[in-house]
Amino acid sequence: MTTSMNIPPIAPGKLPLIGHAVPLIKDRLAFVQSLRAHGPIVRITVGPKTMTVVNSAELIHQMLTSQADEFTKGLLFEKLKLFGKDALPVAEGKPHLRRRRLMQPAFHREQIAGYVNTMRETVQPYIAAWDGGTPLDLKTEMQLMTQGVVMSALFSATPRRDPAHKILNSVDTVFKTALQRALLPISALERLPTRRNRKAEAAGTALRTAVTDIIAEHRAHPDAYDDIVSLLLTAQDETGATLPDDEILSEVTGLLAAGSETTAVVLAWLFHELGRNPDMERRLHEEVDSVLAEGPLTAERVPRLVHTRRLVSETLRLYSPAWLVTRQAISDVTLGEFTLPAGTDVIWSAYALHRDPGIYPDPLRFDPDRWLPERPQPPKGAFIPFGSGKRMCMGDAFAWTEATIITALVANRWRLRPTPGTVRPVGAITTHPSSLRMVPELRHHTTAGKAR
């Protein structure tokens, strides 16, 4: 039995009937950040729904590690079951553990090293196709590029630009729908034949159709492929049974969506910051030119891109894609000094955590040198761009490598110049730029490595 003494307080600004809906709608990111001033755990309300926000780095770490079994993934992941109920990103309990063990070999560091050549060969045609002087919608370009990397490295598939764009739009629609349903969790509305619900259903169908074609090709020519689809087609559970097609479909669809979105927005923000910081851009060009002067970018050369890696780290900090992550208490849970009753919907934000001035000096300054080994580093659990504990994103090493490679290859060939206008972070399914158009300018002094 809980008492009022140990239930987290309600955050200031609650209005009758609508609760905290106004600041949440007006600027989600600013609102989530503002909650950190009101204590380690606070509650907010949106209409009839109450959600508990965990702000403390220590308590977030505790919730994701030592107390992970006391929570399910919660509202947002429940709504992402549009991809399939047992796909790894949304699975719970034993299905999650089984699927994670099954897919782990595809993401071992040795395996990631083997993907480097595929990543390089996939990315270079995208970069070469840019037209110097013509503005790019950088987020879309990066999404197409990272989606191409996921499909090439993990599925041995390389769709042309138009089909790839259709897949990308479908992923965006499904993600947007999941977020809207998580923030306004009234399940009856999800079943109405509204335009938005029909669009979400059509997007899910388009995604499944694209993935079904990939699976069919693998079934028709099983000896031609050695990738994650092959692994799923031949995998057996403890009874010796193979996975049903609908589960393989869910898994591949979930990987495709999750594997392209996060890295793409990080890269878009990274080049936005470089466009505003010529000295950082110069240092990146010097490093990339030096490494690629010796030959193409290989698994052996990637670790030498240390400044490039720090740029990725700082982008993951300042623009953490995970502005909203959910959990739900399975039973009454004690977290810090508070009790969260069974069924409590919990939110935490890596975006807000990574901008906390109590953890990161001058947190709004983009400073890749804060990751130099001689500089003080954040405490354990205070830098978690891919989560932590047993549900930590399994593709983190893949994403780090992919982001480093794409940054280097773009920088080796192009400068990306900003266009007029304000670029601000928006809390969509990830932390998107509001609008980001940049102009590619060919670097005439690129090294011979660019064409390799």
Coordinates of C-alpha atoms in Angstrom, one line a residue:
M1 CA 0.0 0.0 0.0
T2 CA 1.5 3.4 -1.0
T3 CA 1.0 6.7 0.8
S4 CA 0.9 10.2 -0.5
M5 CA 4.3 10.8 1.1
N6 CA 6.2 8.7 -1.3
I7 CA 4.4 9.4 -4.6
P8 CA 6.3 11.8 -6.8
P9 CA 5.1 15.4 -6.9
I10 CA 3.1 16.9 -9.7
A11 CA 5.2 19.4 -11.8
P12 CA 4.1 23.0 -11.6
G13 CA 1.9 24.5 -14.3
K14 CA -0.9 21.9 -14.4
L15 CA -4.2 23.3 -15.7
P16 CA -7.6 21.9 -15.0
L17 CA -8.7 19.2 -17.5
I18 CA -5.8 19.5 -19.9
G19 CA -2.9 19.3 -17.4
H20 CA 0.4 20.0 -18.9
A21 CA -0.8 19.6 -22.5
V22 CA -0.1 23.3 -23.5
P23 CA 3.7 23.3 -22.9
L24 CA 4.0 19.8 -24.2
I25 CA 2.4 20.8 -27.5
K26 CA 4.1 24.2 -27.7
D27 CA 7.7 22.8 -27.3
R28 CA 8.1 19.2 -26.2
L29 CA 11.9 19.5 -25.9
A30 CA 11.9 22.6 -23.8
F31 CA 9.2 21.2 -21.5
V32 CA 11.0 18.0 -20.9
Q33 CA 14.2 19.9 -20.1
S34 CA 12.4 22.3 -17.8
L35 CA 11.1 19.3 -15.6
R36 CA 14.7 18.7 -14.5
A37 CA 14.5 21.7 -12.2
H38 CA 11.6 20.1 -10.2
G39 CA 13.4 17.1 -8.7
P40 CA 14.7 13.6 -9.5
I41 CA 11.1 12.3 -10.3
V42 CA 8.0 14.3 -11.1
R43 CA 4.6 13.6 -12.5
I44 CA 2.9 15.3 -15.4
T45 CA -0.6 15.0 -16.8
V46 CA -2.0 15.2 -20.3
G47 CA -5.8 15.2 -20.1
P48 CA -6.8 12.2 -18.1
K49 CA -3.4 10.5 -18.4
T50 CA -0.7 10.8 -15.8
M51 CA 3.0 10.1 -16.6
T52 CA 6.0 10.0 -14.3
V53 CA 9.2 11.6 -15.5
V54 CA 12.6 10.3 -14.1
N55 CA 15.2 13.1 -14.3
S56 CA 18.0 11.8 -12.1
A57 CA 20.9 10.2 -14.0
E58 CA 21.4 7.8 -11.1
L59 CA 17.8 6.7 -11.0
I60 CA 17.6 6.4 -14.8
H61 CA 20.6 4.1 -14.7
Q62 CA 19.1 2.1 -11.8
M63 CA 15.8 1.8 -13.7
L64 CA 17.6 0.5 -16.9
T65 CA 20.0 -1.8 -15.1
S66 CA 19.5 -3.3 -11.6
Q67 CA 15.7 -2.7 -11.7
A68 CA 15.1 -3.4 -15.4
D69 CA 13.0 -6.5 -14.7
E70 CA 10.5 -4.3 -12.8
F71 CA 9.5 -2.4 -15.9
T72 CA 8.2 -3.2 -19.4
K73 CA 9.1 -0.9 -22.3
G74 CA 6.0 1.1 -21.9
L75 CA 3.7 3.3 -24.1
L76 CA 5.9 4.3 -27.0
F77 CA 7.1 0.8 -27.7
E78 CA 3.6 -0.6 -27.3
K79 CA 2.5 1.8 -30.1
L80 CA 5.5 0.8 -32.2
K81 CA 4.0 -2.7 -32.4
L82 CA 2.8 -1.5 -35.7
F83 CA 6.0 -3.2 -36.8
G84 CA 5.0 -6.5 -35.3
K85 CA 4.4 -7.6 -31.7
D86 CA 7.6 -9.6 -31.1
A87 CA 10.2 -7.7 -33.1
L88 CA 13.3 -7.1 -31.0
P89 CA 12.8 -3.3 -30.5
V90 CA 9.4 -3.9 -28.9
A91 CA 9.6 -7.5 -27.5
E92 CA 9.4 -8.2 -23.8
G93 CA 10.4 -10.9 -21.4
K94 CA 11.5 -14.3 -22.8
P95 CA 10.7 -13.4 -26.4
H96 CA 13.0 -10.4 -26.1
L97 CA 15.8 -12.5 -24.6
R98 CA 15.5 -15.3 -27.2
R99 CA 15.4 -12.8 -30.1
R100 CA 18.4 -10.8 -28.8
R101 CA 20.5 -14.0 -28.4
L102 CA 19.5 -15.0 -31.9
M103 CA 20.5 -11.7 -33.5
Q104 CA 23.5 -10.8 -31.3
P105 CA 26.1 -12.5 -33.6
A106 CA 25.2 -10.2 -36.5
F107 CA 26.3 -7.2 -34.3
H108 CA 29.5 -8.6 -32.8
R109 CA 32.4 -6.2 -33.3
E110 CA 34.2 -8.6 -35.6
Q111 CA 31.1 -8.7 -37.7
I112 CA 30.8 -4.9 -37.7
A113 CA 34.4 -4.7 -39.1
G114 CA 33.2 -6.9 -41.9
Y115 CA 30.5 -4.4 -42.8
V116 CA 32.9 -1.5 -43.3
N117 CA 33.6 -2.2 -47.0
T118 CA 29.9 -2.6 -47.7
M119 CA 29.1 0.7 -45.8
R120 CA 31.8 2.5 -47.8
E121 CA 30.7 1.1 -51.2
T122 CA 27.0 1.8 -50.4
V123 CA 27.6 5.4 -49.3
Q124 CA 29.9 6.7 -52.0
P125 CA 27.3 6.7 -54.9
Y126 CA 24.9 8.8 -52.8
I127 CA 27.7 11.3 -52.0
A128 CA 28.9 11.4 -55.6
A129 CA 25.4 12.1 -56.9
W130 CA 25.1 15.4 -55.1
D131 CA 25.1 18.5 -57.3
G132 CA 27.5 21.2 -56.1
G133 CA 25.7 24.5 -55.4
T134 CA 22.2 22.9 -55.3
P135 CA 20.7 22.9 -51.8
L136 CA 20.0 19.5 -50.2
D137 CA 17.3 18.6 -47.7
L138 CA 20.1 17.1 -45.5
K139 CA 17.9 15.0 -43.2
T140 CA 16.2 13.3 -46.1
E141 CA 19.6 12.7 -47.8
M142 CA 21.1 11.2 -44.6
Q143 CA 18.0 9.0 -44.1
L144 CA 18.3 7.6 -47.6
M145 CA 22.0 7.0 -47.1
T146 CA 21.6 5.3 -43.7
Q147 CA 18.7 3.3 -44.9
G148 CA 20.8 2.1 -47.9
V149 CA 23.6 1.1 -45.5
V150 CA 21.2 -1.0 -43.3
M151 CA 19.6 -2.6 -46.4
S152 CA 23.0 -3.4 -48.0
A153 CA 24.9 -4.5 -44.9
L154 CA 22.1 -6.4 -43.1
F155 CA 19.8 -7.5 -45.9
S156 CA 22.0 -7.5 -49.1
A157 CA 19.3 -5.3 -50.8
T158 CA 19.9 -2.1 -52.6
P159 CA 16.7 -0.5 -53.8
R160 CA 16.7 2.4 -56.3
R161 CA 16.0 5.9 -55.1
D162 CA 12.3 6.0 -55.7
P163 CA 11.4 2.7 -53.9
A164 CA 13.8 3.7 -51.2
H165 CA 12.1 7.0 -50.8
K166 CA 8.7 5.2 -50.4
I167 CA 10.2 3.0 -47.7
L168 CA 11.6 6.1 -46.0
N169 CA 8.2 7.9 -46.0
S170 CA 6.5 4.8 -44.7
V171 CA 9.0 4.5 -41.8
D172 CA 8.4 8.2 -41.0
T173 CA 4.6 7.8 -41.0
V174 CA 4.7 4.7 -38.7
F175 CA 7.1 6.5 -36.3
K176 CA 5.0 9.7 -36.2
T177 CA 1.8 7.7 -35.6
A178 CA 3.5 5.8 -32.7
L179 CA 4.6 9.0 -31.0
Q180 CA 1.2 10.7 -31.4
R181 CA -0.5 7.6 -29.9
A182 CA 1.9 7.5 -27.0
L183 CA 1.4 11.2 -26.1
L184 CA -2.4 10.9 -26.4
P185 CA -3.0 7.3 -25.4
I186 CA -6.7 6.9 -26.0
S187 CA -6.9 3.5 -27.7
A188 CA -10.5 4.1 -29.0
L189 CA -9.2 6.8 -31.3
E190 CA -6.7 4.4 -32.9
R191 CA -9.5 2.2 -34.2
L192 CA -11.5 5.0 -35.9
P193 CA -11.3 5.1 -39.8
T194 CA -9.6 8.6 -39.8
R195 CA -7.3 9.8 -42.5
R196 CA -4.4 9.6 -40.1
N197 CA -5.1 6.0 -39.1
R198 CA -5.6 5.0 -42.8
K199 CA -2.3 6.6 -43.7
A200 CA -0.6 4.7 -40.8
E201 CA -2.1 1.4 -42.0
A202 CA -1.0 2.1 -45.6
A203 CA 2.5 2.9 -44.5
G204 CA 2.7 -0.3 -42.5
T205 CA 1.5 -2.3 -45.5
A206 CA 4.1 -0.6 -47.8
L207 CA 6.9 -1.4 -45.4
R208 CA 5.8 -5.1 -45.1
T209 CA 5.5 -5.4 -48.9
A210 CA 9.1 -4.1 -49.4
V211 CA 10.4 -6.5 -46.7
T212 CA 8.4 -9.4 -48.0
D213 CA 10.1 -9.0 -51.4
I214 CA 13.5 -9.2 -49.7
I215 CA 12.6 -12.3 -47.7
A216 CA 11.2 -14.0 -50.9
E217 CA 14.4 -13.3 -52.8
H218 CA 16.4 -14.9 -49.9
R219 CA 14.1 -18.0 -49.9
A220 CA 14.5 -18.4 -53.6
H221 CA 18.3 -18.2 -53.5
P222 CA 19.4 -19.2 -50.0
D223 CA 23.0 -19.9 -51.0
A224 CA 23.5 -16.4 -52.4
Y225 CA 23.2 -14.6 -49.1
D226 CA 25.0 -14.4 -45.8
D227 CA 23.3 -11.7 -43.8
I228 CA 20.8 -11.1 -41.1
V229 CA 17.8 -12.2 -43.2
S230 CA 19.6 -15.5 -43.9
L231 CA 20.2 -15.8 -40.1
L232 CA 16.5 -15.3 -39.3
L233 CA 15.4 -17.8 -42.0
T234 CA 17.6 -20.6 -40.7
A235 CA 17.3 -19.9 -37.0
Q236 CA 15.7 -22.5 -34.7
D237 CA 14.1 -22.1 -31.3
E238 CA 14.7 -24.5 -28.4
T239 CA 12.2 -27.0 -30.0
G240 CA 14.0 -27.0 -33.3
A241 CA 11.3 -25.0 -35.0
T242 CA 12.2 -22.1 -37.4
L243 CA 10.7 -18.6 -37.1
P244 CA 7.3 -18.1 -38.8
D245 CA 7.4 -15.7 -41.8
D246 CA 5.4 -13.1 -40.0
E247 CA 8.0 -12.9 -37.2
I248 CA 10.8 -12.6 -39.7
L249 CA 8.9 -9.9 -41.4
S250 CA 8.4 -8.0 -38.1
E251 CA 12.1 -8.3 -37.2
V252 CA 13.4 -7.1 -40.5
T253 CA 10.9 -4.2 -40.6
G254 CA 11.8 -3.1 -37.1
L255 CA 15.6 -3.3 -37.9
L256 CA 15.1 -1.3 -41.1
A257 CA 13.2 1.4 -39.3
A258 CA 15.3 1.7 -36.1
G259 CA 18.6 1.3 -38.0
S260 CA 18.2 4.2 -40.3
E261 CA 16.4 6.9 -38.4
T262 CA 18.7 7.5 -35.4
T263 CA 22.0 7.7 -37.3
A264 CA 20.5 9.9 -40.0
V265 CA 19.4 12.6 -37.6
V266 CA 22.7 12.5 -35.8
L267 CA 24.5 13.1 -39.1
A268 CA 22.3 15.9 -40.1
W269 CA 23.0 17.7 -36.8
L270 CA 26.7 17.0 -37.1
F271 CA 27.0 18.7 -40.4
H272 CA 24.8 21.6 -39.2
E273 CA 27.3 22.2 -36.4
L274 CA 30.2 21.9 -38.8
G275 CA 28.6 24.5 -41.0
R276 CA 28.6 26.9 -38.0
N277 CA 32.2 26.0 -36.9
P278 CA 34.8 26.4 -39.6
D279 CA 37.7 25.6 -37.3
M280 CA 36.1 22.2 -36.4
E281 CA 35.4 21.5 -40.0
R282 CA 39.0 22.3 -40.9
R283 CA 40.3 19.8 -38.2
L284 CA 37.9 17.2 -39.6
H285 CA 39.2 17.7 -43.1
E286 CA 42.8 17.5 -42.0
E287 CA 42.2 14.2 -40.2
V288 CA 40.1 12.7 -43.0
D289 CA 42.6 13.8 -45.7
S290 CA 45.5 12.3 -43.7
V291 CA 43.8 8.9 -43.2
L292 CA 42.4 8.6 -46.7
A293 CA 45.7 9.6 -48.3
E294 CA 46.9 6.1 -47.5
G295 CA 44.0 4.4 -49.3
P296 CA 40.3 3.6 -49.0
L297 CA 38.5 3.7 -45.6
T298 CA 38.8 0.2 -44.1
A299 CA 38.1 -1.4 -40.8
E300 CA 41.8 -1.0 -39.9
R301 CA 41.7 2.8 -40.7
V302 CA 38.4 3.7 -39.0
P303 CA 39.9 3.8 -35.4
R304 CA 42.3 6.5 -36.6
L305 CA 39.4 8.9 -37.1
V306 CA 39.6 10.1 -33.5
H307 CA 38.4 13.7 -34.0
T308 CA 35.6 12.4 -36.3
R309 CA 34.5 10.0 -33.5
R310 CA 34.5 12.9 -31.0
L311 CA 32.3 14.9 -33.4
V312 CA 29.8 12.0 -33.4
S313 CA 30.0 11.7 -29.6
E314 CA 29.3 15.4 -29.1
T315 CA 26.4 15.3 -31.6
L316 CA 24.9 12.3 -29.8
R317 CA 25.2 14.3 -26.6
L318 CA 23.8 17.7 -27.7
Y319 CA 21.2 16.3 -30.0
S320 CA 20.5 12.9 -28.5
P321 CA 17.9 11.3 -30.7
A322 CA 16.2 9.8 -27.6
W323 CA 14.2 12.8 -26.3
L324 CA 11.4 10.5 -25.1
V325 CA 11.8 6.9 -23.9
T326 CA 9.1 5.1 -22.0
R327 CA 8.8 2.4 -19.4
Q328 CA 5.9 1.0 -17.4
A329 CA 6.1 -0.4 -13.8
I330 CA 5.0 -4.1 -13.7
S331 CA 4.3 -3.9 -9.9
D332 CA 4.8 -1.3 -7.2
V333 CA 8.4 -0.1 -7.6
T334 CA 10.6 1.8 -5.2
L335 CA 12.8 4.2 -7.1
G336 CA 14.9 6.5 -5.0
E337 CA 12.7 8.0 -2.3
F338 CA 9.5 7.4 -4.2
T339 CA 7.1 4.6 -4.9
L340 CA 5.8 4.1 -8.4
P341 CA 2.5 2.1 -8.2
A342 CA 2.0 -0.9 -10.6
G343 CA 1.0 0.3 -14.0
T344 CA 2.8 3.7 -13.7
D345 CA 3.8 5.1 -17.1
V346 CA 7.3 6.3 -16.9
I347 CA 9.2 8.7 -19.2
W348 CA 12.9 9.5 -19.3
S349 CA 14.9 11.7 -21.8
A350 CA 18.5 11.3 -22.8
Y351 CA 18.2 14.6 -24.6
A352 CA 17.4 16.4 -21.4
L353 CA 19.9 14.4 -19.4
H354 CA 22.7 15.2 -21.8
R355 CA 22.0 18.9 -21.6
D356 CA 22.1 19.1 -17.8
P357 CA 24.5 21.8 -16.6
G358 CA 25.1 19.9 -13.4
I359 CA 26.7 17.1 -15.5
Y360 CA 28.1 18.9 -18.6
P361 CA 29.8 22.3 -18.2
D362 CA 28.4 24.8 -20.7
P363 CA 26.0 22.1 -22.0
L364 CA 24.6 24.0 -25.0
R365 CA 28.0 24.6 -26.5
F366 CA 29.0 22.1 -29.2
D367 CA 32.4 21.1 -28.0
P368 CA 33.9 17.7 -29.3
D369 CA 37.0 18.3 -27.3
R370 CA 35.0 17.7 -24.1
W371 CA 35.5 14.0 -25.1
L372 CA 39.4 14.2 -25.1
P373 CA 40.7 11.6 -22.6
E374 CA 42.5 14.3 -20.5
R375 CA 39.2 16.2 -19.9
P376 CA 36.8 15.2 -17.0
Q377 CA 34.3 12.7 -18.3
P378 CA 30.6 12.4 -17.2
P379 CA 29.7 10.0 -14.5
K380 CA 28.6 6.4 -15.2
G381 CA 25.1 6.4 -16.6
A382 CA 25.1 10.1 -17.6
F383 CA 25.9 9.6 -21.3
I384 CA 23.5 7.0 -22.7
P385 CA 22.7 7.8 -26.3
F386 CA 21.8 4.1 -27.0
G387 CA 20.3 3.4 -23.5
S388 CA 21.8 1.0 -21.0
G389 CA 21.4 -2.4 -19.4
K390 CA 19.9 -5.5 -21.1
R391 CA 17.7 -3.4 -23.4
M392 CA 20.5 -1.2 -24.6
C393 CA 20.3 -0.8 -28.4
M394 CA 22.1 -3.9 -29.9
G395 CA 23.1 -1.9 -33.0
D396 CA 25.1 0.7 -31.1
A397 CA 28.5 -0.4 -32.5
F398 CA 27.0 -0.6 -36.0
A399 CA 25.6 3.0 -35.6
W400 CA 28.9 4.4 -34.3
T401 CA 30.9 2.9 -37.2
E402 CA 28.3 3.9 -39.8
A403 CA 28.2 7.6 -38.5
T404 CA 32.0 7.8 -38.5
I405 CA 32.3 6.4 -42.0
I406 CA 29.6 8.6 -43.5
T407 CA 31.1 11.7 -41.8
A408 CA 34.5 11.0 -43.2
L409 CA 33.4 10.2 -46.7
V410 CA 31.2 13.3 -47.0
A411 CA 33.9 15.5 -45.5
N412 CA 36.5 14.1 -47.9
R413 CA 34.6 15.2 -51.0
W414 CA 32.3 18.1 -49.9
R415 CA 31.9 21.1 -47.7
L416 CA 28.3 21.6 -46.6
R417 CA 27.4 25.3 -46.4
P418 CA 24.5 26.5 -44.3
T419 CA 21.5 28.3 -46.0
P420 CA 19.7 31.3 -44.4
G421 CA 17.1 30.5 -41.7
T422 CA 16.8 29.2 -38.2
V423 CA 17.3 25.5 -37.5
R424 CA 15.8 24.3 -34.2
P425 CA 15.4 20.8 -32.6
V426 CA 12.0 19.2 -32.8
G427 CA 10.9 16.3 -30.7
A428 CA 9.5 13.9 -33.2
I429 CA 10.2 10.1 -32.9
T430 CA 13.8 11.3 -32.7
T431 CA 15.3 14.8 -32.3
H432 CA 14.8 16.2 -35.8
P433 CA 16.0 19.5 -37.2
S434 CA 13.0 21.7 -38.0
S435 CA 14.3 22.2 -41.5
L436 CA 17.9 21.8 -42.6
R437 CA 19.0 22.7 -46.1
M438 CA 22.7 22.9 -46.9
V439 CA 24.6 23.5 -50.0
P440 CA 27.4 21.1 -51.0
E441 CA 30.6 22.7 -52.2
L442 CA 33.1 20.5 -53.9
R443 CA 36.5 20.3 -52.1
H444 CA 39.1 20.7 -54.9
H445 CA 42.0 19.6 -52.7
T446 CA 40.5 16.2 -51.7
T447 CA 42.9 13.3 -51.5
A448 CA 43.1 10.5 -53.9
G449 CA 41.3 8.4 -51.3
K450 CA 37.9 10.0 -52.3
A451 CA 37.6 7.9 -55.5
R452 CA 38.6 4.6 -53.9

